């Protein structure tokens, strides 16, 4: 710590005078021996001080340079992140379009096999909350020919039934709703029954339950079920895949055989669907069902 005293003031005065002399000497031209010696002596005295000042102030200049560079770097990083986000968004949109295109192809294949005239639509919202019906809202309505009681399908099978239709939207009761009931028949034996959404009293837990009216009908795991069809195709056209038998149960005192079904449709991933605005000229029977897996090919 610097203290104000007579000695310190004397040292300061000597340094100031010496500095002035060196400035005068340093401005003189030529290579006079006395001048050179004085310059060299001044460097020995003041160089450590100058170096110390440079050591202290140097990092400050570097920090200022880095601040300037950091600002430019941050802007560049922000630009790159924005470009990357835009690219990811474009790739996601392309994948979604590709996925929907594949779903539309499957839907057109199903409608072609069944002879169904359809209006393609997209399931834009889905309601699955407890206490509410399992429904979906489509982005097509009466302006596209959609009316209540029409069958709704996708490329895998039965989605549900139109319950309400506005000019540009429609509400669909999904086949897994507890209020849904569909006339059905087995692929193998052609025996008939009804498929309801959810479970029935005394039956196994599941998204769909098949009740066959004949207790003697043989039912096995893996049997497939399709829509029986209704008068003039309303509310359900015939031949649409509903699901596959997962578990069979005979409830004590029951008047029918009960089976839990695995739905043909993935209701958790509804997207592209088709509203059947005109049913087939004749029952397609089992032609809409996909080929059964080859047991030898699975081994």
PDB file of C-alpha atoms in Angstrom:
ATOM      1  CA  UNK A   1       0.000   0.000   0.000  1.00  0.00           C
ATOM      2  CA  UNK A   2       1.303   3.496  -0.990  1.00  0.00           C
ATOM      3  CA  UNK A   3       1.702   5.859   2.029  1.00  0.00           C
ATOM      4  CA  UNK A   4       1.950   9.658   1.818  1.00  0.00           C
ATOM      5  CA  UNK A   5       5.294  10.637   3.450  1.00  0.00           C
ATOM      6  CA  UNK A   6       8.301  12.871   2.757  1.00  0.00           C
ATOM      7  CA  UNK A   7      10.266   9.900   1.430  1.00  0.00           C
ATOM      8  CA  UNK A   8       7.506   8.775  -0.896  1.00  0.00           C
ATOM      9  CA  UNK A   9       7.010  12.304  -2.198  1.00  0.00           C
ATOM     10  CA  UNK A  10      10.764  12.558  -2.882  1.00  0.00           C
ATOM     11  CA  UNK A  11      10.780   9.253  -4.790  1.00  0.00           C
ATOM     12  CA  UNK A  12       7.776  10.344  -6.823  1.00  0.00           C
ATOM     13  CA  UNK A  13       9.432  13.660  -7.700  1.00  0.00           C
ATOM     14  CA  UNK A  14      12.646  11.886  -8.796  1.00  0.00           C
ATOM     15  CA  UNK A  15      10.627   9.525 -11.005  1.00  0.00           C
ATOM     16  CA  UNK A  16       8.693  12.365 -12.602  1.00  0.00           C
ATOM     17  CA  UNK A  17      11.893  14.373 -13.308  1.00  0.00           C
ATOM     18  CA  UNK A  18      13.598  11.283 -14.658  1.00  0.00           C
ATOM     19  CA  UNK A  19      10.669  10.595 -16.942  1.00  0.00           C
ATOM     20  CA  UNK A  20      10.727  14.149 -18.293  1.00  0.00           C
ATOM     21  CA  UNK A  21      14.465  13.935 -18.934  1.00  0.00           C
ATOM     22  CA  UNK A  22      14.028  10.645 -20.738  1.00  0.00           C
ATOM     23  CA  UNK A  23      11.268  12.090 -22.891  1.00  0.00           C
ATOM     24  CA  UNK A  24      13.500  14.975 -23.888  1.00  0.00           C
ATOM     25  CA  UNK A  25      16.433  12.680 -24.558  1.00  0.00           C
ATOM     26  CA  UNK A  26      14.318  10.207 -26.488  1.00  0.00           C
ATOM     27  CA  UNK A  27      13.163  12.922 -28.887  1.00  0.00           C
ATOM     28  CA  UNK A  28      16.730  13.902 -29.792  1.00  0.00           C
ATOM     29  CA  UNK A  29      17.899  12.515 -33.122  1.00  0.00           C
ATOM     30  CA  UNK A  30      21.139  10.715 -33.682  1.00  0.00           C
ATOM     31  CA  UNK A  31      23.084   7.993 -31.895  1.00  0.00           C
ATOM     32  CA  UNK A  32      24.852  10.022 -29.238  1.00  0.00           C
ATOM     33  CA  UNK A  33      26.439   7.648 -26.632  1.00  0.00           C
ATOM     34  CA  UNK A  34      24.979   9.605 -23.726  1.00  0.00           C
ATOM     35  CA  UNK A  35      21.525   9.513 -25.291  1.00  0.00           C
ATOM     36  CA  UNK A  36      21.685   5.758 -25.929  1.00  0.00           C
ATOM     37  CA  UNK A  37      22.860   5.090 -22.389  1.00  0.00           C
ATOM     38  CA  UNK A  38      20.054   7.208 -20.967  1.00  0.00           C
ATOM     39  CA  UNK A  39      17.473   5.373 -23.104  1.00  0.00           C
ATOM     40  CA  UNK A  40      18.752   1.992 -22.024  1.00  0.00           C
ATOM     41  CA  UNK A  41      18.702   3.033 -18.419  1.00  0.00           C
ATOM     42  CA  UNK A  42      15.162   4.282 -18.728  1.00  0.00           C
ATOM     43  CA  UNK A  43      14.064   0.995 -20.207  1.00  0.00           C
ATOM     44  CA  UNK A  44      15.571  -0.857 -17.272  1.00  0.00           C
ATOM     45  CA  UNK A  45      13.727   1.351 -14.810  1.00  0.00           C
ATOM     46  CA  UNK A  46      10.326   1.680 -16.482  1.00  0.00           C
ATOM     47  CA  UNK A  47      10.028  -1.582 -18.469  1.00  0.00           C
ATOM     48  CA  UNK A  48       8.896  -3.665 -15.444  1.00  0.00           C
ATOM     49  CA  UNK A  49       6.218  -1.091 -14.674  1.00  0.00           C
ATOM     50  CA  UNK A  50       5.001  -1.033 -18.268  1.00  0.00           C
ATOM     51  CA  UNK A  51       4.955  -4.826 -18.372  1.00  0.00           C
ATOM     52  CA  UNK A  52       2.923  -4.939 -15.185  1.00  0.00           C
ATOM     53  CA  UNK A  53       0.398  -2.478 -16.555  1.00  0.00           C
ATOM     54  CA  UNK A  54       0.194  -4.509 -19.780  1.00  0.00           C
ATOM     55  CA  UNK A  55      -0.276  -7.708 -17.770  1.00  0.00           C
ATOM     56  CA  UNK A  56      -3.202  -6.135 -15.926  1.00  0.00           C
ATOM     57  CA  UNK A  57      -4.857  -4.427 -18.892  1.00  0.00           C
ATOM     58  CA  UNK A  58      -4.202  -7.188 -21.442  1.00  0.00           C
ATOM     59  CA  UNK A  59      -6.967  -9.538 -20.287  1.00  0.00           C
ATOM     60  CA  UNK A  60      -9.427  -6.646 -20.306  1.00  0.00           C
ATOM     61  CA  UNK A  61      -8.792  -6.122 -24.016  1.00  0.00           C
ATOM     62  CA  UNK A  62      -9.092  -9.854 -24.642  1.00  0.00           C
ATOM     63  CA  UNK A  63     -12.406  -9.932 -22.771  1.00  0.00           C
ATOM     64  CA  UNK A  64     -13.698  -7.056 -24.879  1.00  0.00           C
ATOM     65  CA  UNK A  65     -12.651  -8.878 -28.077  1.00  0.00           C
ATOM     66  CA  UNK A  66     -14.301 -12.061 -26.884  1.00  0.00           C
ATOM     67  CA  UNK A  67     -17.480 -10.199 -25.991  1.00  0.00           C
ATOM     68  CA  UNK A  68     -17.656  -8.882 -29.535  1.00  0.00           C
ATOM     69  CA  UNK A  69     -16.901 -12.302 -30.975  1.00  0.00           C
ATOM     70  CA  UNK A  70     -19.371 -13.928 -28.570  1.00  0.00           C
ATOM     71  CA  UNK A  71     -22.173 -11.693 -29.726  1.00  0.00           C
ATOM     72  CA  UNK A  72     -21.521 -12.617 -33.356  1.00  0.00           C
ATOM     73  CA  UNK A  73     -21.184 -16.296 -32.400  1.00  0.00           C
ATOM     74  CA  UNK A  74     -24.493 -16.256 -30.525  1.00  0.00           C
ATOM     75  CA  UNK A  75     -26.254 -14.772 -33.526  1.00  0.00           C
ATOM     76  CA  UNK A  76     -24.744 -17.429 -35.774  1.00  0.00           C
ATOM     77  CA  UNK A  77     -25.740 -20.221 -33.388  1.00  0.00           C
ATOM     78  CA  UNK A  78     -29.279 -18.833 -33.236  1.00  0.00           C
ATOM     79  CA  UNK A  79     -29.431 -18.814 -37.057  1.00  0.00           C
ATOM     80  CA  UNK A  80     -28.188 -22.410 -37.254  1.00  0.00           C
ATOM     81  CA  UNK A  81     -30.663 -23.561 -34.591  1.00  0.00           C
ATOM     82  CA  UNK A  82     -33.528 -21.866 -36.436  1.00  0.00           C
ATOM     83  CA  UNK A  83     -32.482 -23.474 -39.726  1.00  0.00           C
ATOM     84  CA  UNK A  84     -32.180 -26.863 -38.029  1.00  0.00           C
ATOM     85  CA  UNK A  85     -35.644 -26.523 -36.471  1.00  0.00           C
ATOM     86  CA  UNK A  86     -37.122 -25.608 -39.869  1.00  0.00           C
ATOM     87  CA  UNK A  87     -35.423 -28.611 -41.481  1.00  0.00           C
ATOM     88  CA  UNK A  88     -36.720 -30.951 -38.758  1.00  0.00           C
ATOM     89  CA  UNK A  89     -40.220 -29.530 -39.261  1.00  0.00           C
ATOM     90  CA  UNK A  90     -40.011 -30.146 -43.008  1.00  0.00           C
ATOM     91  CA  UNK A  91     -38.756 -33.703 -42.486  1.00  0.00           C
ATOM     92  CA  UNK A  92     -41.551 -34.382 -39.987  1.00  0.00           C
ATOM     93  CA  UNK A  93     -44.140 -33.014 -42.417  1.00  0.00           C
ATOM     94  CA  UNK A  94     -42.702 -35.219 -45.175  1.00  0.00           C
ATOM     95  CA  UNK A  95     -42.875 -38.288 -42.926  1.00  0.00           C
ATOM     96  CA  UNK A  96     -46.464 -37.442 -41.943  1.00  0.00           C
ATOM     97  CA  UNK A  97     -47.441 -37.002 -45.587  1.00  0.00           C
ATOM     98  CA  UNK A  98     -45.775 -40.301 -46.459  1.00  0.00           C
ATOM     99  CA  UNK A  99     -47.572 -42.052 -43.588  1.00  0.00           C
ATOM    100  CA  UNK A 100     -50.945 -40.601 -44.581  1.00  0.00           C
ATOM    101  CA  UNK A 101     -50.337 -41.521 -48.198  1.00  0.00           C
ATOM    102  CA  UNK A 102     -49.757 -45.131 -47.123  1.00  0.00           C
ATOM    103  CA  UNK A 103     -52.939 -45.055 -45.013  1.00  0.00           C
ATOM    104  CA  UNK A 104     -54.910 -43.706 -47.957  1.00  0.00           C
ATOM    105  CA  UNK A 105     -53.564 -46.482 -50.173  1.00  0.00           C
ATOM    106  CA  UNK A 106     -54.691 -49.075 -47.618  1.00  0.00           C
ATOM    107  CA  UNK A 107     -58.108 -47.409 -47.374  1.00  0.00           C
ATOM    108  CA  UNK A 108     -58.585 -47.407 -51.145  1.00  0.00           C
ATOM    109  CA  UNK A 109     -57.535 -51.060 -51.287  1.00  0.00           C
ATOM    110  CA  UNK A 110     -60.107 -52.021 -48.623  1.00  0.00           C
ATOM    111  CA  UNK A 111     -62.883 -50.040 -50.299  1.00  0.00           C
ATOM    112  CA  UNK A 112     -62.013 -51.564 -53.653  1.00  0.00           C
ATOM    113  CA  UNK A 113     -62.105 -55.109 -52.291  1.00  0.00           C
ATOM    114  CA  UNK A 114     -65.438 -54.499 -50.577  1.00  0.00           C
ATOM    115  CA  UNK A 115     -67.045 -52.470 -53.337  1.00  0.00           C
ATOM    116  CA  UNK A 116     -67.589 -49.521 -50.995  1.00  0.00           C
ATOM    117  CA  UNK A 117     -67.915 -45.968 -52.312  1.00  0.00           C
ATOM    118  CA  UNK A 118     -66.153 -43.775 -49.779  1.00  0.00           C
ATOM    119  CA  UNK A 119     -65.417 -40.157 -48.940  1.00  0.00           C
ATOM    120  CA  UNK A 120     -61.887 -39.874 -47.489  1.00  0.00           C
ATOM    121  CA  UNK A 121     -61.591 -37.798 -44.324  1.00  0.00           C
ATOM    122  CA  UNK A 122     -59.233 -37.155 -41.462  1.00  0.00           C
ATOM    123  CA  UNK A 123     -59.971 -37.786 -37.792  1.00  0.00           C
ATOM    124  CA  UNK A 124     -59.041 -34.359 -36.434  1.00  0.00           C
ATOM    125  CA  UNK A 125     -60.056 -34.855 -32.783  1.00  0.00           C
ATOM    126  CA  UNK A 126     -60.695 -37.793 -30.499  1.00  0.00           C
ATOM    127  CA  UNK A 127     -62.621 -37.939 -27.200  1.00  0.00           C
ATOM    128  CA  UNK A 128     -61.692 -40.742 -24.801  1.00  0.00           C
ATOM    129  CA  UNK A 129     -62.072 -39.090 -21.391  1.00  0.00           C
ATOM    130  CA  UNK A 130     -63.765 -41.012 -18.623  1.00  0.00           C
ATOM    131  CA  UNK A 131     -67.488 -40.338 -18.547  1.00  0.00           C
ATOM    132  CA  UNK A 132     -67.616 -39.379 -22.225  1.00  0.00           C
ATOM    133  CA  UNK A 133     -68.396 -41.464 -25.287  1.00  0.00           C
ATOM    134  CA  UNK A 134     -65.568 -42.711 -27.456  1.00  0.00           C
ATOM    135  CA  UNK A 135     -66.007 -40.434 -30.453  1.00  0.00           C
ATOM    136  CA  UNK A 136     -63.980 -38.827 -33.210  1.00  0.00           C
ATOM    137  CA  UNK A 137     -64.570 -35.698 -35.275  1.00  0.00           C
ATOM    138  CA  UNK A 138     -63.983 -35.857 -39.023  1.00  0.00           C
ATOM    139  CA  UNK A 139     -63.138 -32.960 -41.336  1.00  0.00           C
ATOM    140  CA  UNK A 140     -65.898 -33.934 -43.816  1.00  0.00           C
ATOM    141  CA  UNK A 141     -69.648 -33.372 -43.599  1.00  0.00           C
ATOM    142  CA  UNK A 142     -72.852 -33.062 -45.547  1.00  0.00           C
ATOM    143  CA  UNK A 143     -71.197 -30.917 -48.210  1.00  0.00           C
ATOM    144  CA  UNK A 144     -69.126 -34.026 -49.056  1.00  0.00           C
ATOM    145  CA  UNK A 145     -72.111 -36.380 -48.936  1.00  0.00           C
ATOM    146  CA  UNK A 146     -71.635 -37.565 -45.336  1.00  0.00           C
ATOM    147  CA  UNK A 147     -74.853 -38.354 -43.442  1.00  0.00           C
ATOM    148  CA  UNK A 148     -75.736 -39.884 -40.056  1.00  0.00           C
ATOM    149  CA  UNK A 149     -75.806 -43.705 -39.798  1.00  0.00           C
ATOM    150  CA  UNK A 150     -73.057 -44.186 -42.361  1.00  0.00           C
ATOM    151  CA  UNK A 151     -70.266 -46.707 -41.786  1.00  0.00           C
ATOM    152  CA  UNK A 152     -66.754 -45.364 -41.149  1.00  0.00           C
ATOM    153  CA  UNK A 153     -63.694 -47.489 -41.973  1.00  0.00           C
ATOM    154  CA  UNK A 154     -59.967 -47.168 -42.408  1.00  0.00           C
ATOM    155  CA  UNK A 155     -57.450 -49.370 -44.187  1.00  0.00           C
ATOM    156  CA  UNK A 156     -57.619 -51.985 -41.416  1.00  0.00           C
ATOM    157  CA  UNK A 157     -61.349 -52.310 -40.772  1.00  0.00           C
ATOM    158  CA  UNK A 158     -64.325 -50.894 -38.905  1.00  0.00           C
ATOM    159  CA  UNK A 159     -63.886 -47.513 -37.183  1.00  0.00           C
ATOM    160  CA  UNK A 160     -67.512 -46.777 -36.247  1.00  0.00           C
ATOM    161  CA  UNK A 161     -70.701 -45.051 -37.277  1.00  0.00           C
ATOM    162  CA  UNK A 162     -71.568 -41.436 -38.110  1.00  0.00           C
ATOM    163  CA  UNK A 163     -73.954 -40.072 -35.473  1.00  0.00           C
ATOM    164  CA  UNK A 164     -74.034 -36.377 -36.406  1.00  0.00           C
ATOM    165  CA  UNK A 165     -73.120 -34.472 -39.553  1.00  0.00           C
ATOM    166  CA  UNK A 166     -72.695 -30.773 -40.176  1.00  0.00           C
ATOM    167  CA  UNK A 167     -71.761 -29.053 -43.413  1.00  0.00           C
ATOM    168  CA  UNK A 168     -68.019 -29.629 -43.016  1.00  0.00           C
ATOM    169  CA  UNK A 169     -67.587 -31.922 -40.005  1.00  0.00           C
ATOM    170  CA  UNK A 170     -69.085 -35.135 -38.677  1.00  0.00           C
ATOM    171  CA  UNK A 171     -69.077 -36.992 -35.353  1.00  0.00           C
ATOM    172  CA  UNK A 172     -68.337 -40.702 -35.301  1.00  0.00           C
ATOM    173  CA  UNK A 173     -69.196 -43.104 -32.488  1.00  0.00           C
ATOM    174  CA  UNK A 174     -66.240 -45.472 -32.381  1.00  0.00           C
ATOM    175  CA  UNK A 175     -66.796 -49.215 -32.412  1.00  0.00           C
ATOM    176  CA  UNK A 176     -65.094 -49.499 -28.990  1.00  0.00           C
ATOM    177  CA  UNK A 177     -67.674 -47.218 -27.348  1.00  0.00           C
ATOM    178  CA  UNK A 178     -69.851 -48.997 -24.785  1.00  0.00           C
ATOM    179  CA  UNK A 179     -72.918 -47.772 -26.649  1.00  0.00           C
ATOM    180  CA  UNK A 180     -71.803 -49.305 -29.934  1.00  0.00           C
ATOM    181  CA  UNK A 181     -73.393 -52.549 -31.156  1.00  0.00           C
ATOM    182  CA  UNK A 182     -72.601 -54.117 -34.517  1.00  0.00           C
ATOM    183  CA  UNK A 183     -74.147 -57.156 -36.183  1.00  0.00           C
ATOM    184  CA  UNK A 184     -71.292 -59.579 -36.810  1.00  0.00           C
ATOM    185  CA  UNK A 185     -70.435 -63.027 -38.059  1.00  0.00           C
ATOM    186  CA  UNK A 186     -67.521 -65.407 -37.791  1.00  0.00           C
ATOM    187  CA  UNK A 187     -65.339 -65.904 -40.843  1.00  0.00           C
ATOM    188  CA  UNK A 188     -65.009 -69.649 -40.502  1.00  0.00           C
ATOM    189  CA  UNK A 189     -68.478 -70.873 -39.513  1.00  0.00           C
ATOM    190  CA  UNK A 190     -70.497 -67.852 -40.679  1.00  0.00           C
ATOM    191  CA  UNK A 191     -72.374 -67.954 -37.382  1.00  0.00           C
ATOM    192  CA  UNK A 192     -73.781 -64.618 -36.321  1.00  0.00           C
ATOM    193  CA  UNK A 193     -73.775 -62.530 -33.174  1.00  0.00           C
ATOM    194  CA  UNK A 194     -73.192 -58.993 -32.000  1.00  0.00           C
ATOM    195  CA  UNK A 195     -70.031 -57.043 -31.201  1.00  0.00           C
ATOM    196  CA  UNK A 196     -70.309 -54.413 -28.486  1.00  0.00           C
ATOM    197  CA  UNK A 197     -67.800 -51.854 -27.360  1.00  0.00           C
ATOM    198  CA  UNK A 198     -66.007 -52.577 -24.094  1.00  0.00           C
ATOM    199  CA  UNK A 199     -66.978 -55.490 -21.866  1.00  0.00           C
ATOM    200  CA  UNK A 200     -70.320 -57.104 -21.073  1.00  0.00           C
ATOM    201  CA  UNK A 201     -71.462 -58.264 -17.617  1.00  0.00           C
ATOM    202  CA  UNK A 202     -69.862 -61.600 -16.862  1.00  0.00           C
ATOM    203  CA  UNK A 203     -67.508 -61.299 -19.822  1.00  0.00           C
ATOM    204  CA  UNK A 204     -63.760 -60.718 -20.019  1.00  0.00           C
ATOM    205  CA  UNK A 205     -62.299 -57.221 -19.924  1.00  0.00           C
ATOM    206  CA  UNK A 206     -61.532 -55.821 -23.361  1.00  0.00           C
ATOM    207  CA  UNK A 207     -62.089 -53.113 -25.959  1.00  0.00           C
ATOM    208  CA  UNK A 208     -64.642 -55.262 -27.820  1.00  0.00           C
ATOM    209  CA  UNK A 209     -66.818 -58.235 -26.921  1.00  0.00           C
ATOM    210  CA  UNK A 210     -68.423 -60.738 -29.279  1.00  0.00           C
ATOM    211  CA  UNK A 211     -71.641 -62.457 -28.181  1.00  0.00           C
ATOM    212  CA  UNK A 212     -72.613 -65.460 -30.300  1.00  0.00           C
ATOM    213  CA  UNK A 213     -76.243 -66.461 -30.079  1.00  0.00           C
ATOM    214  CA  UNK A 214     -75.538 -70.195 -30.392  1.00  0.00           C
ATOM    215  CA  UNK A 215     -73.845 -71.797 -27.374  1.00  0.00           C
ATOM    216  CA  UNK A 216     -72.772 -74.732 -29.519  1.00  0.00           C
ATOM    217  CA  UNK A 217     -70.824 -72.650 -32.017  1.00  0.00           C
ATOM    218  CA  UNK A 218     -67.111 -73.562 -31.944  1.00  0.00           C
ATOM    219  CA  UNK A 219     -65.013 -70.454 -31.376  1.00  0.00           C
ATOM    220  CA  UNK A 220     -61.239 -70.446 -31.150  1.00  0.00           C
ATOM    221  CA  UNK A 221     -58.534 -67.921 -30.544  1.00  0.00           C
ATOM    222  CA  UNK A 222     -57.545 -66.333 -33.842  1.00  0.00           C
ATOM    223  CA  UNK A 223     -60.993 -66.551 -35.450  1.00  0.00           C
ATOM    224  CA  UNK A 224     -61.794 -63.375 -37.352  1.00  0.00           C
ATOM    225  CA  UNK A 225     -65.039 -61.417 -37.262  1.00  0.00           C
ATOM    226  CA  UNK A 226     -66.597 -59.151 -39.916  1.00  0.00           C
ATOM    227  CA  UNK A 227     -69.694 -56.966 -40.080  1.00  0.00           C
ATOM    228  CA  UNK A 228     -72.927 -58.767 -40.885  1.00  0.00           C
ATOM    229  CA  UNK A 229     -74.371 -55.779 -42.678  1.00  0.00           C
ATOM    230  CA  UNK A 230     -77.683 -53.962 -42.242  1.00  0.00           C
ATOM    231  CA  UNK A 231     -80.652 -53.104 -44.397  1.00  0.00           C
ATOM    232  CA  UNK A 232     -79.422 -50.950 -47.300  1.00  0.00           C
ATOM    233  CA  UNK A 233     -76.003 -50.693 -45.639  1.00  0.00           C
ATOM    234  CA  UNK A 234     -77.091 -48.504 -42.731  1.00  0.00           C
ATOM    235  CA  UNK A 235     -75.673 -48.221 -40.216  1.00  0.00           C
ATOM    236  CA  UNK A 236     -73.102 -50.851 -41.252  1.00  0.00           C
ATOM    237  CA  UNK A 237     -72.155 -52.278 -44.614  1.00  0.00           C
ATOM    238  CA  UNK A 238     -71.253 -55.991 -44.787  1.00  0.00           C
ATOM    239  CA  UNK A 239     -67.842 -57.623 -44.858  1.00  0.00           C
ATOM    240  CA  UNK A 240     -65.784 -55.021 -42.930  1.00  0.00           C
ATOM    241  CA  UNK A 241     -63.163 -56.573 -40.608  1.00  0.00           C
ATOM    242  CA  UNK A 242     -64.023 -55.923 -36.945  1.00  0.00           C
ATOM    243  CA  UNK A 243     -61.470 -57.894 -34.970  1.00  0.00           C
ATOM    244  CA  UNK A 244     -59.894 -61.195 -33.992  1.00  0.00           C
ATOM    245  CA  UNK A 245     -60.930 -63.522 -31.162  1.00  0.00           C
ATOM    246  CA  UNK A 246     -58.439 -63.261 -28.310  1.00  0.00           C
ATOM    247  CA  UNK A 247     -60.180 -65.142 -25.505  1.00  0.00           C
ATOM    248  CA  UNK A 248     -63.357 -67.272 -25.294  1.00  0.00           C
ATOM    249  CA  UNK A 249     -65.486 -67.525 -22.189  1.00  0.00           C
ATOM    250  CA  UNK A 250     -68.740 -69.257 -21.318  1.00  0.00           C
ATOM    251  CA  UNK A 251     -70.476 -67.361 -18.529  1.00  0.00           C
ATOM    252  CA  UNK A 252     -72.552 -69.523 -16.125  1.00  0.00           C
ATOM    253  CA  UNK A 253     -76.234 -69.237 -17.006  1.00  0.00           C
ATOM    254  CA  UNK A 254     -75.476 -67.264 -20.143  1.00  0.00           C
ATOM    255  CA  UNK A 255     -77.568 -67.721 -23.238  1.00  0.00           C
ATOM    256  CA  UNK A 256     -74.670 -67.013 -25.567  1.00  0.00           C
ATOM    257  CA  UNK A 257     -70.944 -67.587 -25.933  1.00  0.00           C
ATOM    258  CA  UNK A 258     -68.742 -64.606 -25.169  1.00  0.00           C
ATOM    259  CA  UNK A 259     -65.349 -63.791 -26.680  1.00  0.00           C
ATOM    260  CA  UNK A 260     -62.965 -60.908 -26.201  1.00  0.00           C
ATOM    261  CA  UNK A 261     -61.843 -59.367 -29.475  1.00  0.00           C
ATOM    262  CA  UNK A 262     -58.698 -57.551 -30.479  1.00  0.00           C
ATOM    263  CA  UNK A 263     -59.907 -54.715 -32.753  1.00  0.00           C
ATOM    264  CA  UNK A 264     -58.723 -54.729 -36.355  1.00  0.00           C
ATOM    265  CA  UNK A 265     -58.240 -50.943 -36.063  1.00  0.00           C
ATOM    266  CA  UNK A 266     -55.680 -49.196 -33.879  1.00  0.00           C
ATOM    267  CA  UNK A 267     -58.022 -46.657 -32.278  1.00  0.00           C
ATOM    268  CA  UNK A 268     -55.139 -44.910 -30.536  1.00  0.00           C
ATOM    269  CA  UNK A 269     -53.709 -43.844 -33.911  1.00  0.00           C
ATOM    270  CA  UNK A 270     -56.723 -42.822 -35.989  1.00  0.00           C
ATOM    271  CA  UNK A 271     -55.875 -40.518 -38.866  1.00  0.00           C
ATOM    272  CA  UNK A 272     -57.072 -41.172 -42.421  1.00  0.00           C
ATOM    273  CA  UNK A 273     -60.545 -42.758 -42.578  1.00  0.00           C
ATOM    274  CA  UNK A 274     -63.300 -43.229 -45.121  1.00  0.00           C
ATOM    275  CA  UNK A 275     -67.044 -42.696 -44.797  1.00  0.00           C
ATOM    276  CA  UNK A 276     -68.958 -45.268 -46.847  1.00  0.00           C
ATOM    277  CA  UNK A 277     -71.500 -43.185 -48.741  1.00  0.00           C
ATOM    278  CA  UNK A 278     -72.617 -46.101 -50.918  1.00  0.00           C
ATOM    279  CA  UNK A 279     -72.557 -49.782 -49.967  1.00  0.00           C
ATOM    280  CA  UNK A 280     -71.632 -52.703 -52.232  1.00  0.00           C
ATOM    281  CA  UNK A 281     -74.030 -54.146 -54.770  1.00  0.00           C
ATOM    282  CA  UNK A 282     -73.614 -57.552 -53.075  1.00  0.00           C
ATOM    283  CA  UNK A 283     -72.112 -58.900 -49.858  1.00  0.00           C
ATOM    284  CA  UNK A 284     -68.311 -59.122 -50.275  1.00  0.00           C
ATOM    285  CA  UNK A 285     -68.343 -61.907 -47.642  1.00  0.00           C
ATOM    286  CA  UNK A 286     -64.744 -62.510 -46.504  1.00  0.00           C
ATOM    287  CA  UNK A 287     -62.941 -60.963 -49.471  1.00  0.00           C
ATOM    288  CA  UNK A 288     -62.053 -57.799 -47.518  1.00  0.00           C
ATOM    289  CA  UNK A 289     -60.144 -59.754 -44.866  1.00  0.00           C
ATOM    290  CA  UNK A 290     -56.363 -59.780 -45.390  1.00  0.00           C
ATOM    291  CA  UNK A 291     -54.688 -63.132 -46.133  1.00  0.00           C
ATOM    292  CA  UNK A 292     -54.073 -65.196 -43.030  1.00  0.00           C
ATOM    293  CA  UNK A 293     -50.421 -65.514 -41.959  1.00  0.00           C
ATOM    294  CA  UNK A 294     -48.670 -68.610 -43.232  1.00  0.00           C
ATOM    295  CA  UNK A 295     -47.826 -70.766 -40.162  1.00  0.00           C
ATOM    296  CA  UNK A 296     -44.778 -72.235 -41.921  1.00  0.00           C
ATOM    297  CA  UNK A 297     -43.562 -68.765 -42.801  1.00  0.00           C
ATOM    298  CA  UNK A 298     -43.601 -67.736 -39.143  1.00  0.00           C
ATOM    299  CA  UNK A 299     -41.301 -70.565 -38.120  1.00  0.00           C
TER     300      UNK A 299
END
